[in-house]
Structures are given as C-alpha cells and as structure tokens.
Coordinates of C-alpha atoms in Angstrom, one line a residue:
M264 CA 4.0 38.5 -42.1
G265 CA 7.4 38.7 -40.4
A266 CA 10.2 36.3 -40.5
P267 CA 9.4 32.6 -40.6
S268 CA 9.5 30.7 -37.3
R269 CA 12.7 28.8 -36.8
D270 CA 10.7 25.9 -35.4
R271 CA 9.2 25.3 -39.0
D272 CA 12.7 24.9 -40.4
R273 CA 13.8 22.2 -37.7
P274 CA 12.2 19.0 -38.4
G275 CA 11.2 17.1 -35.1
I276 CA 10.9 20.2 -32.9
T277 CA 7.5 19.5 -31.8
T278 CA 8.3 15.8 -31.0
A279 CA 11.3 16.8 -29.0
R280 CA 9.4 19.4 -27.1
M281 CA 6.8 16.8 -26.1
E282 CA 9.6 14.5 -24.9
A283 CA 10.9 17.4 -22.9
H284 CA 7.4 17.8 -21.4
P285 CA 6.1 14.2 -20.7
L286 CA 3.2 15.7 -18.5
L287 CA 1.8 17.2 -21.7
A288 CA 1.9 13.9 -23.8
F289 CA -0.4 11.1 -23.8
T290 CA 1.8 8.1 -23.2
R291 CA 0.6 4.6 -23.0
L292 CA 1.2 2.8 -19.6
S293 CA 2.8 -0.1 -21.4
R294 CA 5.6 2.3 -22.5
F295 CA 7.1 2.1 -18.9
D296 CA 7.2 -1.8 -18.7
G297 CA 10.4 -2.7 -16.9
R298 CA 11.5 0.8 -16.2
R299 CA 13.0 1.5 -12.7
D300 CA 12.8 5.3 -13.0
N301 CA 9.3 5.6 -11.3
N302 CA 8.1 7.3 -8.2
F303 CA 6.4 4.4 -6.5
T304 CA 9.0 4.3 -3.6
L305 CA 8.2 7.9 -3.0
I306 CA 4.4 7.4 -3.2
R307 CA 4.5 4.5 -0.8
L308 CA 6.6 6.5 1.7
V309 CA 4.0 9.4 1.7
F310 CA 1.1 7.0 2.0
S311 CA 2.8 5.3 5.0
L312 CA 3.4 8.7 6.7
L313 CA -0.2 9.8 5.9
V314 CA -1.5 6.6 7.9
L315 CA 0.8 7.6 10.7
W316 CA -0.6 11.2 10.8
G317 CA -4.0 10.1 10.1
H318 CA -4.1 7.8 13.2
A319 CA -2.6 10.4 15.5
W320 CA -6.1 11.8 15.9
P321 CA -8.1 8.8 17.0
L322 CA -5.2 7.3 19.0
T323 CA -5.2 10.5 21.2
G324 CA -9.0 10.6 21.4
S325 CA -9.2 13.4 19.2
G326 CA -11.7 12.2 16.4
F327 CA -10.3 12.8 12.8
D328 CA -7.7 15.2 11.5
P329 CA -9.1 18.5 9.8
V330 CA -8.5 17.5 6.3
S331 CA -10.2 14.1 6.8
R332 CA -13.3 15.9 8.4
L333 CA -13.6 17.7 5.0
M334 CA -13.7 14.4 3.3
M335 CA -15.8 12.4 5.4
P336 CA -18.2 10.4 5.3
G337 CA -16.8 9.6 1.7
T338 CA -13.3 8.9 2.8
W339 CA -10.4 10.2 4.9
I340 CA -6.6 10.4 4.5
G341 CA -5.7 7.0 6.0
A342 CA -8.3 5.2 3.6
I343 CA -6.7 7.0 0.6
A344 CA -3.3 5.9 1.6
V345 CA -4.2 2.2 2.3
T346 CA -6.4 1.9 -0.8
G347 CA -3.4 3.5 -2.8
F348 CA -1.0 0.8 -1.3
F349 CA -3.5 -1.8 -2.5
A350 CA -3.7 -0.2 -6.0
I351 CA 0.0 -0.2 -6.4
S352 CA 0.4 -3.7 -5.2
G353 CA -2.4 -5.0 -7.6
F354 CA -0.6 -3.6 -10.6
L355 CA 3.0 -4.6 -9.5
V356 CA 2.1 -8.0 -8.1
T357 CA 0.3 -9.0 -11.2
A358 CA 3.2 -7.9 -13.3
S359 CA 5.4 -9.9 -11.0
F360 CA 3.4 -13.2 -11.6
E361 CA 3.4 -12.5 -15.4
N362 CA 7.1 -11.9 -15.7
R363 CA 8.5 -14.9 -13.6
P364 CA 8.1 -18.5 -12.8
W365 CA 5.3 -19.0 -10.3
R366 CA 7.7 -20.4 -7.7
D367 CA 10.0 -17.4 -7.9
F368 CA 6.8 -15.4 -7.5
V369 CA 5.9 -17.1 -4.4
V370 CA 9.3 -16.9 -2.9
S371 CA 9.4 -13.0 -3.7
R372 CA 6.1 -12.4 -2.0
V373 CA 6.9 -14.2 1.1
L374 CA 10.3 -12.4 1.5
R375 CA 8.6 -9.1 1.0
L376 CA 5.9 -9.7 3.7
Y377 CA 7.1 -12.0 6.3
P378 CA 10.6 -11.1 7.6
A379 CA 9.7 -7.6 8.7
A380 CA 6.3 -8.7 10.2
L381 CA 7.7 -11.6 12.0
A382 CA 10.3 -9.3 13.4
F383 CA 7.7 -6.9 14.7
F384 CA 5.7 -9.8 16.3
A385 CA 8.8 -11.1 17.9
L386 CA 9.7 -7.5 19.3
M387 CA 6.2 -7.2 20.6
L388 CA 6.0 -10.6 22.2
L389 CA 9.4 -10.9 23.7
V390 CA 10.3 -7.2 24.5
L391 CA 7.7 -4.5 24.2
G392 CA 4.7 -6.6 25.2
P393 CA 5.9 -7.5 28.8
M394 CA 7.3 -4.2 29.3
L395 CA 4.2 -2.3 28.3
S396 CA 1.6 -4.8 29.6
T397 CA -0.4 -3.8 33.0
L398 CA -0.2 -7.3 34.2
G399 CA 3.5 -7.7 34.7
A400 CA 5.8 -10.1 32.8
R401 CA 4.9 -13.1 34.6
E402 CA 1.2 -13.0 34.1
F403 CA 1.7 -11.7 30.5
F404 CA 3.4 -14.9 29.5
R405 CA 1.0 -17.1 31.3
S406 CA -1.9 -15.6 29.4
P407 CA -3.5 -17.8 26.6
Q408 CA -4.0 -14.5 24.6
T409 CA -0.1 -14.2 24.4
W410 CA 0.3 -17.6 22.8
S411 CA -2.7 -16.9 20.5
F412 CA -0.8 -13.9 19.4
A413 CA 2.2 -15.8 18.8
M414 CA 0.5 -18.6 16.8
G415 CA -1.3 -16.1 14.6
A416 CA 1.9 -14.5 13.6
L417 CA 2.7 -17.5 11.4
L418 CA -0.3 -16.5 9.3
L419 CA 0.0 -12.7 9.7
D420 CA -3.2 -13.1 11.5
L421 CA -5.4 -10.1 12.8
R422 CA -5.6 -11.3 16.3
T423 CA -3.3 -8.4 17.5
Q424 CA -4.3 -8.0 21.0
L425 CA -1.9 -8.8 23.9
P426 CA -3.0 -9.0 27.5
G427 CA -2.8 -5.7 29.2
V428 CA -0.9 -3.9 26.4
F429 CA -2.2 -0.4 25.8
A430 CA -5.2 -1.1 28.0
D431 CA -5.2 2.3 29.4
R432 CA -5.2 4.2 25.9
P433 CA -8.0 6.0 24.4
F434 CA -7.9 3.3 21.5
S435 CA -7.2 0.0 23.2
D436 CA -8.7 -2.5 20.8
S437 CA -5.5 -3.6 19.2
V438 CA -1.7 -3.8 19.7
N439 CA -1.4 -2.9 16.0
G440 CA -4.4 -1.5 14.2
S441 CA -2.6 -1.4 11.0
L442 CA -1.8 -5.1 10.6
W443 CA -5.2 -6.2 9.2
T444 CA -4.3 -4.9 6.0
V445 CA -1.2 -7.1 5.8
I446 CA -3.1 -10.3 6.1
L447 CA -5.3 -9.1 3.4
E448 CA -2.5 -8.2 1.2
L449 CA -1.2 -11.8 1.7
R450 CA -4.7 -13.2 0.5
C451 CA -4.6 -11.0 -2.4
Y452 CA -1.2 -12.5 -3.4
V453 CA -2.8 -15.9 -3.0
A454 CA -5.6 -14.9 -5.2
V455 CA -3.2 -13.7 -7.8
L456 CA -1.3 -17.1 -7.8
A457 CA -4.6 -19.1 -7.8
F458 CA -6.1 -17.0 -10.8
G459 CA -2.8 -17.1 -12.6
L460 CA -2.2 -20.9 -12.3
M461 CA -5.8 -21.3 -13.5
G462 CA -4.8 -19.4 -16.8
G463 CA -6.9 -16.5 -15.9
F464 CA -4.3 -13.9 -17.1
R465 CA -3.6 -15.7 -20.5
R466 CA -6.2 -13.8 -22.3
R467 CA -7.2 -10.1 -21.7
A468 CA -10.9 -10.7 -22.4
I469 CA -11.1 -13.6 -19.8
A470 CA -9.3 -11.5 -17.3
N471 CA -11.3 -8.4 -17.6
T472 CA -14.5 -10.3 -17.6
A473 CA -13.5 -12.2 -14.4
L474 CA -12.0 -9.4 -12.5
G475 CA -14.8 -7.0 -13.7
A476 CA -17.4 -9.5 -12.3
I477 CA -15.6 -9.6 -8.9
L478 CA -15.6 -5.6 -8.7
V479 CA -19.3 -5.7 -9.4
A480 CA -20.1 -8.5 -7.1
G481 CA -17.9 -6.7 -4.2
Y482 CA -19.9 -3.4 -4.7
V483 CA -23.4 -4.8 -5.2
L484 CA -23.2 -7.4 -2.5
Q485 CA -20.8 -5.6 0.0
S486 CA -22.9 -6.4 3.1
Y487 CA -22.8 -10.1 2.4
L488 CA -19.7 -10.7 0.4
P489 CA -16.4 -10.0 2.4
M490 CA -14.2 -11.2 -0.5
L491 CA -10.9 -11.9 0.9
G492 CA -11.2 -10.0 4.3
I493 CA -13.0 -10.7 7.4
A494 CA -15.4 -7.9 7.2
S495 CA -17.5 -6.2 4.6
N496 CA -15.5 -3.0 4.5
H497 CA -12.5 -5.0 3.5
N498 CA -14.2 -5.0 -0.2
R499 CA -12.8 -1.6 -0.7
Q500 CA -9.1 -2.6 -0.4
F501 CA -9.5 -5.6 -2.5
A502 CA -11.4 -3.6 -5.0
Y503 CA -8.4 -1.3 -5.3
F504 CA -5.9 -4.2 -5.7
V505 CA -8.2 -5.7 -8.5
I506 CA -8.4 -2.1 -10.2
G507 CA -4.5 -2.0 -10.2
A508 CA -4.3 -5.5 -11.7
L509 CA -6.7 -4.2 -14.4
F510 CA -4.4 -1.4 -15.1
W511 CA -1.8 -3.9 -15.7
I512 CA -3.8 -6.2 -17.9
N513 CA -4.9 -3.1 -20.0
R514 CA -1.7 -1.2 -19.9
D515 CA -1.3 -0.7 -23.6
R516 CA -4.8 0.9 -23.6
V517 CA -4.2 3.3 -20.8
P518 CA -2.8 6.7 -21.9
L519 CA -1.1 8.8 -19.1
N520 CA -1.3 12.6 -19.1
G521 CA -0.7 15.0 -16.6
A522 CA -3.7 17.2 -17.4
V523 CA -6.1 14.3 -17.3
A524 CA -4.4 13.2 -13.9
V525 CA -5.2 16.7 -12.5
L526 CA -9.0 16.3 -13.7
A527 CA -8.9 12.9 -12.2
V528 CA -8.1 14.4 -8.7
L529 CA -10.9 16.9 -9.2
L530 CA -13.7 14.6 -10.7
P531 CA -14.6 12.7 -7.8
W532 CA -15.7 15.6 -5.7
P533 CA -19.0 16.6 -7.4
F534 CA -20.1 13.1 -6.4
W535 CA -19.3 13.4 -2.8
G536 CA -22.1 12.1 -0.6
T537 CA -23.6 9.8 -3.3
A538 CA -23.4 6.3 -4.1
L539 CA -21.3 6.9 -7.0
F540 CA -18.5 8.7 -5.0
P541 CA -16.6 5.6 -4.1
V542 CA -16.7 4.3 -7.6
V543 CA -15.6 7.4 -9.3
L544 CA -13.0 7.9 -6.6
S545 CA -11.4 4.5 -7.0
V546 CA -10.7 4.7 -10.9
C547 CA -9.6 8.4 -10.6
L548 CA -7.3 8.0 -7.7
V549 CA -5.7 4.9 -9.3
Y550 CA -5.1 6.9 -12.5
A551 CA -3.6 9.7 -10.6
I552 CA -1.3 7.5 -8.7
F553 CA 0.2 6.0 -12.0
A554 CA 0.4 9.2 -13.5
V555 CA 2.5 10.7 -10.7
A556 CA 4.6 7.5 -10.5
Y557 CA 5.6 7.5 -14.2
L558 CA 5.1 11.2 -15.4
A559 CA 6.3 13.3 -12.5
P560 CA 10.2 13.9 -12.3
H561 CA 11.8 10.9 -10.8
A562 CA 12.7 10.9 -7.1
D563 CA 15.4 8.4 -7.0
L564 CA 14.8 6.9 -3.5
D565 CA 15.4 3.4 -4.5
R566 CA 19.2 4.1 -4.0
I567 CA 18.4 5.0 -0.3
G568 CA 15.7 2.2 0.4
D569 CA 12.1 1.5 0.6
F570 CA 11.1 2.5 4.3
S571 CA 7.4 2.6 3.8
Y572 CA 6.7 -1.1 5.1
G573 CA 8.7 -0.5 8.3
I574 CA 6.9 2.8 9.0
Y575 CA 3.5 1.3 8.5
I576 CA 4.3 -1.7 10.8
Y577 CA 5.8 0.3 13.6
A578 CA 3.9 3.5 13.7
W579 CA 0.8 2.5 15.5
P580 CA 2.5 0.6 18.4
V581 CA 5.0 3.5 18.8
Q582 CA 2.2 6.1 18.6
Q583 CA 0.4 4.2 21.5
A584 CA 3.7 3.7 23.4
I585 CA 4.4 7.4 23.4
W586 CA 0.7 8.4 24.3
R587 CA 0.4 10.5 27.5
P588 CA -2.8 12.1 29.0
G589 CA -3.3 15.7 27.5
Q590 CA -1.1 14.9 24.5
T591 CA -2.2 16.6 21.2
P592 CA -2.4 14.5 18.0
W593 CA 0.2 17.0 16.5
E594 CA 2.7 16.0 19.4
N595 CA 1.9 12.6 18.9
A596 CA 2.4 12.4 15.2
L597 CA 5.7 14.4 15.3
L598 CA 7.3 12.4 18.0
A599 CA 6.2 9.2 16.5
T600 CA 7.8 10.2 13.0
V601 CA 11.1 11.0 14.7
I602 CA 11.0 7.5 16.4
V603 CA 9.4 5.4 13.6
V604 CA 11.5 6.7 10.7
P605 CA 14.9 5.3 12.1
L606 CA 13.2 2.2 13.2
S607 CA 12.1 1.7 9.6
V608 CA 15.6 2.5 8.2
A609 CA 16.7 -0.2 10.5
S610 CA 14.2 -2.6 9.5
W611 CA 15.1 -2.1 5.9
Y612 CA 18.9 -2.5 6.1
A613 CA 18.9 -5.1 8.8
I614 CA 15.8 -7.3 7.7
E615 CA 14.0 -6.4 4.5
K616 CA 16.7 -5.7 2.1
P617 CA 18.9 -8.8 3.0
A618 CA 15.7 -11.0 2.8
L619 CA 14.8 -9.5 -0.6
S620 CA 18.3 -10.2 -2.0
W621 CA 17.4 -14.0 -1.6
R622 CA 14.6 -13.6 -4.1
K623 CA 17.1 -13.1 -7.0
R624 CA 18.8 -16.6 -6.4
P625 CA 15.9 -18.6 -7.7
S626 CA 15.3 -16.5 -10.8
A627 CA 19.1 -16.7 -11.7
S628 CA 18.9 -20.5 -11.4
A629 CA 15.7 -20.6 -13.6
T630 CA 17.4 -18.3 -16.1
R631 CA 20.4 -20.6 -16.4

C-alpha cells in the first residue's frame, strides 16, 4: 500500500489548498462585499481601450475589425465593452445606493460623471471646435448649433454635433459618438435612485420581480419600448445595467468559480445567429466579468488611478482629429492610444480625482 500520505496527517490541508487556489473554489459573490482588492479598474481600462480600437475601423472607413467580423451580427468588441461597463455599473451603483444615504449617493454619482464630461464639452466648445471647424471661428460661434451643444452639456445630452467639426471625415455624424452612453448612464442612476426611494430594494422578492419584468419587457417589446434611452437598441445597455443590479441583489446566491467562468465564455457561441444568443451572452458575460474581477490575481491599479473614463471620453474626438486620407485603422488606433492615455491621466489627476475627493465629505458628516 505504501507510506500513508502526509496530507492525511495534516488537518485542514484541503481547505488551505482551496484557499490557495480561489479559481477552483465556489465562493459566494457576497463574500467580497466591501473588499477593495478586485480587478474592476483593470477591466474598465481594458474595455475603454477596446472601444478605442473597435472604433478605429469605422472611423477610417474600414468597416469593422477582424475580431468583430467573426462575432457579427450577434455582437462586436465595442458592444461587449460598453455592455460590460453597464453591467459593472449596475452592480456597483446599486451597492452604492444600498450602503450610503441617498443624498450622498446623488453627490457621488454627480461627481463621477459631470466634472470630466463638462471639461470635455468646454474643451470642444472653446478650443478644439473653433480650431477644427471648416467654417472658421467667427461663423462657428455664430451658429445656433454651437449653443445648442453648450446647453445640452448641462444634461449630458446626446446632441454632440458642432458646425463644421469633422465634416470631412468618413464618419461625420457626431463630434463624439461615445457620449450617448454617458447620458444613458445618468438615466440609469436616476432609475436606481427612484426605485430605491420607493423601497424597491428593501425586499429581494420585490426587487427580483420588478427588475425581471423590466428585462422581459425590454426584450419582448424592444422595438416599441426604448426604456431609458432614445432608441430601441439602447435596451441592451440598460438590460446589462439591470443584470448587474440583480447580481448585487442576489449576491449571496451567486457562486463564483473559475471553471464555470470559462464555460460562461464558451456557452453563448453555440447559440450564435439565434434569438437566444443575446440572452445567453448577457448572463454569461456578466458572470465572467465578476469572476475575473474577484477571483483572478489582483492587479492593484487603484493606487495609480482609474483612467478608463478619460480614455472613453477623449478617444473618439482624438481619433477623428488625427485622421488623414489613406490612414489605416491600425495607425489610427495606435496613434490615438499614444495621445489619449496621457490625456486620460491628466483628466484623472487634474479633474476626476479631486472631484471624487469631495464625495467623502457628506458621508463623514452623516457618520458623525
């Protein structure tokens, strides 16, 4: 029979090994409540760069990138990145509402979205817009469209066209084609606030029923029910936000496991091309995101900063500004990355981080 195993003589060795390999264990999502050692900052950074690189092809008139062509018409890398943003936001924003007074929640959400976005609007309106417009600075400031843009900035409005700006580009419909998600994000925050103040989160059964009904209605009536967006296809982003919220509400019933996460990445593709593909993809993608966030080795980027919002805001206009006839999407994406990353670092340290420091003050006062 041979010598007895040493492991049998050492109580707790199995538990110790499982703790050393968290990817192999089934760990409830609620076990990570309040923990800062997660990979959300890294995931958001990757998603923001995916949006930049994904946009390089249509912005240079080159269609879609090779990876997206393999996934279409079901999805593309830009859609995966944006919906991933909304899933993370739904989870964390719902947690934020549940863990702080509602007034602090409002202040926190405003300080997260508005300072960087308003800085972008001001930069486009006062500096880059007049420089890049084909009309010249005088006609630029005389145009009613310019002031419509300025007024819309207060509500993070989607009206992102400026007279003569990027008019000669292959994709000339918008100054910033990414900003439509920012106003949708703001509306999701308002929805969480309203639902929470009505007591929707107090009981799990009520929250699950209400949010589940919203998901079903958004899927079945997609052509007629634009939810919080301004077009029917905005339902997808709102759905991922709701799914993220449901993961928070049911976190003590969601076991995270590395092997299951790998299966979740693979599971949607047999349904590719069918009506079930977006449904299966949504749940599986959100599960995989949270598994990577909490089970994968922690990349401690929080000490450096969260540059994803700045990359997301500035990528599109920079990519448009550097476009030249004959430019390849690879050249556009690479050059834009070199410019946008330092811009996002400056945005974080000069605007976003100082603004976010203010959100701690009301909480401290409420605690006292």
